[in-house]
Amino acid sequence: MRKLLFLASGIVMALSLCFTAHAQKKSITGKVVDSAGAPVPNVSVRLKSTRSGVSTQENGNFQINAASSDVLIFSNVGFESQEVRIGNRDNISVTLKRTTQALNEVVVTALGIRRSRNSLPYATQQISGADINKTPTTNFVDNLSGKVAGLQITTSNTMGGSNNVILRGMKSLTQNNNALFVVDGVPYDNTNNSTTGASGGYDMGNAISDINPNDIESMSVLKGAAASALYGSRGSNGVILITTRKGSRLNRGLGVTVDFGVTSGIVDNSTMPTYQTQYGQGSGSAGSAQPGNPNSYFYWLPTSFSNGQPIQIVQTDVDQATGPAYDPSLMVYQWDAFSPGNPNFGKATPWKMAPFHKASDYFVTPLTTTTSVFADGGGDRGTFKMGY
């Protein structure tokens, strides 16, 4: 009987302690701001004892049920974590300091989730917008070459032409092998819309080249199947996530940024083909080896303006340059001798090379200028950013 009474009293005491602990819970409200006084949204506010918590709203406000003895932990990407003991307070204001830790240790993964690089089970790599814009270009895809392991960029030689972006090699012989681009969570159709035909075609470029490089804040490259699984079959070739710049509340006003870049180049003559200048048009086998022909590399035929006598005619109908060696003292009939109205019509001219121009003479010095103007700002109700 005594054991039953002792057990019943123990249960009653435990229940009374639970009700007492529950009664100590109270509603805690507060606001989280940064060093400049601007509200910080999406800050994790959790109880240190139970790890349950909430997130701050757009205006930085939060509300959570906690006991006076609880400790709140405030944390967010880019800020130093802070612990605050509640005590007798019902309203708590917290100022978070921006972290000095390198931001590139936190990467943007699928669906815009930010995670620590060391916690990811798959291969990923992040590039900052500053690295992309070190060399100003009109197509930022060209600047990815050499910056990402396993990334192969094939660039068109036409202005505004398309680019092939291949991650870790080709995966299909018949389907598209280009990586999927996702800008702020929106997939981009980067299909090559070029046309081909018997008489040539048109390179219409890719849609991703329309993005202003100065709009890019960071770029994450997801290389494996596990990394791109959330994007389905479209991400089987890898995914390149682009996060664009956003407006800032720090200035609480209007800020204007102007970026200007100049890129120039020269023609490298050492990469041009070398042409021989000793032998002229024709070939030995095409010439007429008739008796009396002084040189079998030339045709030996009679014409109307030679009184029926055979003359030496250049093999202008042969697409080769293995004919006779040039000799200015040798007088022969070239193509202009058979063109009525030409000053050399019906006349023999010296067998010498035409005025020679190097291949580099057809090129001009390339010069590209890029100019970008941005205006951004914000206040308590929102932010904005415009760029041209």
PDB file of C-alpha atoms in Angstrom, residues 14-191:
ATOM      1  CA  ALA A  14       6.161  15.119 -12.022  1.00  0.00           C
ATOM      2  CA  LEU A  15       2.954  16.435 -13.569  1.00  0.00           C
ATOM      3  CA  SER A  16       3.067  19.515 -11.384  1.00  0.00           C
ATOM      4  CA  LEU A  17       6.672  20.177 -12.462  1.00  0.00           C
ATOM      5  CA  CYS A  18       5.679  19.889 -16.139  1.00  0.00           C
ATOM      6  CA  PHE A  19       2.820  22.333 -15.701  1.00  0.00           C
ATOM      7  CA  THR A  20       5.117  24.690 -13.799  1.00  0.00           C
ATOM      8  CA  ALA A  21       7.760  24.542 -16.580  1.00  0.00           C
ATOM      9  CA  HIS A  22       5.090  25.095 -19.191  1.00  0.00           C
ATOM     10  CA  ALA A  23       3.764  28.054 -17.282  1.00  0.00           C
ATOM     11  CA  GLN A  24       7.180  29.683 -17.392  1.00  0.00           C
ATOM     12  CA  LYS A  25       7.052  29.910 -21.216  1.00  0.00           C
ATOM     13  CA  LYS A  26       6.301  33.370 -22.529  1.00  0.00           C
ATOM     14  CA  SER A  27       6.066  35.096 -25.898  1.00  0.00           C
ATOM     15  CA  ILE A  28       9.294  36.837 -26.860  1.00  0.00           C
ATOM     16  CA  THR A  29       9.263  39.431 -29.646  1.00  0.00           C
ATOM     17  CA  GLY A  30      12.157  41.327 -31.151  1.00  0.00           C
ATOM     18  CA  LYS A  31      13.963  42.657 -34.178  1.00  0.00           C
ATOM     19  CA  VAL A  32      17.288  41.856 -35.857  1.00  0.00           C
ATOM     20  CA  VAL A  33      19.263  44.585 -37.646  1.00  0.00           C
ATOM     21  CA  ASP A  34      22.766  44.925 -39.077  1.00  0.00           C
ATOM     22  CA  SER A  35      25.482  47.384 -38.128  1.00  0.00           C
ATOM     23  CA  ALA A  36      23.904  50.054 -40.316  1.00  0.00           C
ATOM     24  CA  GLY A  37      20.500  49.667 -38.654  1.00  0.00           C
ATOM     25  CA  ALA A  38      18.870  47.938 -41.647  1.00  0.00           C
ATOM     26  CA  PRO A  39      16.577  44.964 -40.850  1.00  0.00           C
ATOM     27  CA  VAL A  40      17.986  41.528 -41.654  1.00  0.00           C
ATOM     28  CA  PRO A  41      15.417  39.004 -42.967  1.00  0.00           C
ATOM     29  CA  ASN A  42      15.644  35.184 -42.848  1.00  0.00           C
ATOM     30  CA  VAL A  43      17.766  35.137 -39.686  1.00  0.00           C
ATOM     31  CA  SER A  44      17.544  31.814 -37.815  1.00  0.00           C
ATOM     32  CA  VAL A  45      16.343  32.364 -34.217  1.00  0.00           C
ATOM     33  CA  ARG A  46      16.461  29.075 -32.268  1.00  0.00           C
ATOM     34  CA  LEU A  47      16.486  27.897 -28.676  1.00  0.00           C
ATOM     35  CA  LYS A  48      19.846  26.583 -27.570  1.00  0.00           C
ATOM     36  CA  SER A  49      18.278  23.912 -25.372  1.00  0.00           C
ATOM     37  CA  THR A  50      15.745  22.384 -27.787  1.00  0.00           C
ATOM     38  CA  ARG A  51      17.060  23.671 -31.167  1.00  0.00           C
ATOM     39  CA  SER A  52      13.520  24.660 -32.183  1.00  0.00           C
ATOM     40  CA  GLY A  53      13.145  28.129 -33.598  1.00  0.00           C
ATOM     41  CA  VAL A  54      11.784  30.597 -36.151  1.00  0.00           C
ATOM     42  CA  SER A  55      13.074  32.964 -38.864  1.00  0.00           C
ATOM     43  CA  THR A  56      12.867  36.740 -39.004  1.00  0.00           C
ATOM     44  CA  GLN A  57      10.478  38.412 -41.425  1.00  0.00           C
ATOM     45  CA  GLU A  58      11.341  40.941 -44.142  1.00  0.00           C
ATOM     46  CA  ASN A  59      11.289  43.753 -41.581  1.00  0.00           C
ATOM     47  CA  GLY A  60      13.589  41.787 -39.247  1.00  0.00           C
ATOM     48  CA  ASN A  61      10.870  41.092 -36.646  1.00  0.00           C
ATOM     49  CA  PHE A  62      10.420  37.708 -34.973  1.00  0.00           C
ATOM     50  CA  GLN A  63       8.256  36.062 -32.287  1.00  0.00           C
ATOM     51  CA  ILE A  64       9.084  32.924 -30.329  1.00  0.00           C
ATOM     52  CA  ASN A  65       7.872  31.166 -27.158  1.00  0.00           C
ATOM     53  CA  ALA A  66      10.663  30.668 -24.643  1.00  0.00           C
ATOM     54  CA  ALA A  67      11.365  30.533 -20.908  1.00  0.00           C
ATOM     55  CA  SER A  68      13.297  33.148 -18.970  1.00  0.00           C
ATOM     56  CA  SER A  69      16.209  30.740 -18.569  1.00  0.00           C
ATOM     57  CA  ASP A  70      16.478  29.988 -22.306  1.00  0.00           C
ATOM     58  CA  VAL A  71      19.269  31.235 -24.587  1.00  0.00           C
ATOM     59  CA  LEU A  72      18.474  32.370 -28.158  1.00  0.00           C
ATOM     60  CA  ILE A  73      20.989  31.796 -30.968  1.00  0.00           C
ATOM     61  CA  PHE A  74      20.851  34.208 -33.939  1.00  0.00           C
ATOM     62  CA  SER A  75      22.613  33.095 -37.150  1.00  0.00           C
ATOM     63  CA  ASN A  76      22.548  33.946 -40.854  1.00  0.00           C
ATOM     64  CA  VAL A  77      24.840  33.603 -43.873  1.00  0.00           C
ATOM     65  CA  GLY A  78      27.309  36.457 -44.000  1.00  0.00           C
ATOM     66  CA  PHE A  79      26.872  37.417 -40.329  1.00  0.00           C
ATOM     67  CA  GLU A  80      28.534  36.374 -37.087  1.00  0.00           C
ATOM     68  CA  SER A  81      26.349  34.183 -34.861  1.00  0.00           C
ATOM     69  CA  GLN A  82      25.240  35.665 -31.548  1.00  0.00           C
ATOM     70  CA  GLU A  83      23.791  34.175 -28.333  1.00  0.00           C
ATOM     71  CA  VAL A  84      21.389  36.174 -26.118  1.00  0.00           C
ATOM     72  CA  ARG A  85      20.007  35.099 -22.708  1.00  0.00           C
ATOM     73  CA  ILE A  86      16.324  36.060 -22.304  1.00  0.00           C
ATOM     74  CA  GLY A  87      16.082  36.726 -18.569  1.00  0.00           C
ATOM     75  CA  ASN A  88      13.188  38.999 -17.610  1.00  0.00           C
ATOM     76  CA  ARG A  89      12.908  40.649 -21.024  1.00  0.00           C
ATOM     77  CA  ASP A  90       9.892  40.281 -23.308  1.00  0.00           C
ATOM     78  CA  ASN A  91      11.380  42.238 -26.238  1.00  0.00           C
ATOM     79  CA  ILE A  92      14.894  41.697 -27.591  1.00  0.00           C
ATOM     80  CA  SER A  93      16.742  43.770 -30.192  1.00  0.00           C
ATOM     81  CA  VAL A  94      19.861  42.216 -31.732  1.00  0.00           C
ATOM     82  CA  THR A  95      22.522  43.776 -33.957  1.00  0.00           C
ATOM     83  CA  LEU A  96      24.440  41.261 -36.101  1.00  0.00           C
ATOM     84  CA  LYS A  97      27.926  42.011 -37.377  1.00  0.00           C
ATOM     85  CA  ARG A  98      28.901  41.019 -40.874  1.00  0.00           C
ATOM     86  CA  THR A  99      31.464  38.249 -40.921  1.00  0.00           C
ATOM     87  CA  THR A 100      34.972  38.759 -42.249  1.00  0.00           C
ATOM     88  CA  GLN A 101      35.128  35.132 -43.347  1.00  0.00           C
ATOM     89  CA  ALA A 102      35.531  34.605 -47.090  1.00  0.00           C
ATOM     90  CA  LEU A 103      32.111  34.276 -48.704  1.00  0.00           C
ATOM     91  CA  ASN A 104      33.313  31.750 -51.259  1.00  0.00           C
ATOM     92  CA  GLU A 105      33.270  29.081 -48.543  1.00  0.00           C
ATOM     93  CA  VAL A 106      29.455  29.193 -48.752  1.00  0.00           C
ATOM     94  CA  VAL A 107      28.107  28.039 -52.123  1.00  0.00           C
ATOM     95  CA  VAL A 108      24.660  28.237 -53.728  1.00  0.00           C
ATOM     96  CA  THR A 109      23.326  24.764 -54.441  1.00  0.00           C
ATOM     97  CA  ALA A 110      20.201  23.553 -56.242  1.00  0.00           C
ATOM     98  CA  LEU A 111      17.015  25.589 -55.761  1.00  0.00           C
ATOM     99  CA  GLY A 112      19.021  28.510 -54.361  1.00  0.00           C
ATOM    100  CA  ILE A 113      19.939  26.817 -51.065  1.00  0.00           C
ATOM    101  CA  ARG A 114      23.153  28.139 -49.502  1.00  0.00           C
ATOM    102  CA  ARG A 115      25.361  25.564 -47.835  1.00  0.00           C
ATOM    103  CA  SER A 116      28.921  25.225 -46.615  1.00  0.00           C
ATOM    104  CA  ARG A 117      31.248  23.768 -49.237  1.00  0.00           C
ATOM    105  CA  ASN A 118      32.598  21.182 -46.780  1.00  0.00           C
ATOM    106  CA  SER A 119      29.103  19.812 -46.061  1.00  0.00           C
ATOM    107  CA  LEU A 120      28.269  19.007 -49.696  1.00  0.00           C
ATOM    108  CA  PRO A 121      28.422  15.321 -50.732  1.00  0.00           C
ATOM    109  CA  TYR A 122      29.016  16.184 -54.409  1.00  0.00           C
ATOM    110  CA  ALA A 123      31.424  18.222 -56.530  1.00  0.00           C
ATOM    111  CA  THR A 124      30.722  21.920 -56.902  1.00  0.00           C
ATOM    112  CA  GLN A 125      32.701  25.046 -57.613  1.00  0.00           C
ATOM    113  CA  GLN A 126      31.834  28.721 -57.181  1.00  0.00           C
ATOM    114  CA  ILE A 127      33.075  31.742 -59.128  1.00  0.00           C
ATOM    115  CA  SER A 128      32.515  35.327 -58.049  1.00  0.00           C
ATOM    116  CA  GLY A 129      31.242  38.031 -60.357  1.00  0.00           C
ATOM    117  CA  ALA A 130      34.533  39.899 -59.931  1.00  0.00           C
ATOM    118  CA  ASP A 131      36.473  36.951 -61.386  1.00  0.00           C
ATOM    119  CA  ILE A 132      34.139  36.783 -64.380  1.00  0.00           C
ATOM    120  CA  ASN A 133      34.502  40.494 -65.140  1.00  0.00           C
ATOM    121  CA  LYS A 134      38.276  40.801 -64.819  1.00  0.00           C
ATOM    122  CA  THR A 135      38.441  40.771 -68.624  1.00  0.00           C
ATOM    123  CA  PRO A 136      35.428  42.707 -69.975  1.00  0.00           C
ATOM    124  CA  THR A 137      33.610  40.849 -72.747  1.00  0.00           C
ATOM    125  CA  THR A 138      30.160  40.979 -74.290  1.00  0.00           C
ATOM    126  CA  ASN A 139      29.627  37.263 -73.576  1.00  0.00           C
ATOM    127  CA  PHE A 140      30.513  36.153 -70.041  1.00  0.00           C
ATOM    128  CA  VAL A 141      30.571  32.474 -71.093  1.00  0.00           C
ATOM    129  CA  ASP A 142      33.917  33.090 -72.798  1.00  0.00           C
ATOM    130  CA  ASN A 143      35.394  34.097 -69.426  1.00  0.00           C
ATOM    131  CA  LEU A 144      34.528  30.726 -67.864  1.00  0.00           C
ATOM    132  CA  SER A 145      37.250  29.027 -69.889  1.00  0.00           C
ATOM    133  CA  GLY A 146      40.054  27.856 -67.608  1.00  0.00           C
ATOM    134  CA  LYS A 147      38.230  28.794 -64.383  1.00  0.00           C
ATOM    135  CA  VAL A 148      36.254  25.580 -63.754  1.00  0.00           C
ATOM    136  CA  ALA A 149      37.748  22.092 -63.610  1.00  0.00           C
ATOM    137  CA  GLY A 150      36.224  19.789 -66.214  1.00  0.00           C
ATOM    138  CA  LEU A 151      34.515  22.619 -68.119  1.00  0.00           C
ATOM    139  CA  GLN A 152      35.096  22.821 -71.867  1.00  0.00           C
ATOM    140  CA  ILE A 153      34.072  25.979 -73.745  1.00  0.00           C
ATOM    141  CA  THR A 154      33.878  25.955 -77.541  1.00  0.00           C
ATOM    142  CA  THR A 155      33.559  29.522 -78.779  1.00  0.00           C
ATOM    143  CA  SER A 156      32.295  30.599 -82.182  1.00  0.00           C
ATOM    144  CA  ASN A 157      34.544  32.836 -84.261  1.00  0.00           C
ATOM    145  CA  THR A 158      31.635  35.109 -85.175  1.00  0.00           C
ATOM    146  CA  MET A 159      30.457  38.145 -83.228  1.00  0.00           C
ATOM    147  CA  GLY A 160      27.528  37.137 -81.049  1.00  0.00           C
ATOM    148  CA  GLY A 161      27.974  33.503 -82.018  1.00  0.00           C
ATOM    149  CA  SER A 162      26.981  30.492 -79.949  1.00  0.00           C
ATOM    150  CA  ASN A 163      29.030  28.695 -77.304  1.00  0.00           C
ATOM    151  CA  ASN A 164      29.079  25.025 -76.407  1.00  0.00           C
ATOM    152  CA  VAL A 165      29.425  24.482 -72.654  1.00  0.00           C
ATOM    153  CA  ILE A 166      30.386  20.878 -71.867  1.00  0.00           C
ATOM    154  CA  LEU A 167      30.946  19.607 -68.306  1.00  0.00           C
ATOM    155  CA  ARG A 168      33.012  16.445 -67.835  1.00  0.00           C
ATOM    156  CA  GLY A 169      32.917  15.443 -71.498  1.00  0.00           C
ATOM    157  CA  MET A 170      30.250  14.392 -73.974  1.00  0.00           C
ATOM    158  CA  LYS A 171      27.506  12.104 -72.663  1.00  0.00           C
ATOM    159  CA  SER A 172      25.291  11.537 -75.718  1.00  0.00           C
ATOM    160  CA  LEU A 173      25.910  11.031 -79.420  1.00  0.00           C
ATOM    161  CA  THR A 174      22.489  12.249 -80.540  1.00  0.00           C
ATOM    162  CA  GLN A 175      21.149  14.551 -77.801  1.00  0.00           C
ATOM    163  CA  ASN A 176      22.180  17.931 -76.433  1.00  0.00           C
ATOM    164  CA  ASN A 177      25.336  17.846 -74.288  1.00  0.00           C
ATOM    165  CA  ASN A 178      25.302  21.458 -73.085  1.00  0.00           C
ATOM    166  CA  ALA A 179      25.111  22.233 -69.378  1.00  0.00           C
ATOM    167  CA  LEU A 180      21.862  23.654 -68.007  1.00  0.00           C
ATOM    168  CA  PHE A 181      21.927  27.330 -66.964  1.00  0.00           C
ATOM    169  CA  VAL A 182      19.713  28.418 -64.058  1.00  0.00           C
ATOM    170  CA  VAL A 183      19.429  32.148 -63.293  1.00  0.00           C
ATOM    171  CA  ASP A 184      17.948  32.999 -59.877  1.00  0.00           C
ATOM    172  CA  GLY A 185      16.118  29.673 -59.866  1.00  0.00           C
ATOM    173  CA  VAL A 186      14.746  29.989 -63.418  1.00  0.00           C
ATOM    174  CA  PRO A 187      16.102  27.472 -66.006  1.00  0.00           C
ATOM    175  CA  TYR A 188      17.239  29.010 -69.291  1.00  0.00           C
ATOM    176  CA  ASP A 189      16.741  27.373 -72.667  1.00  0.00           C
ATOM    177  CA  ASN A 190      20.287  27.649 -74.028  1.00  0.00           C
ATOM    178  CA  THR A 191      19.601  25.742 -77.248  1.00  0.00           C
TER     179      THR A 191
END
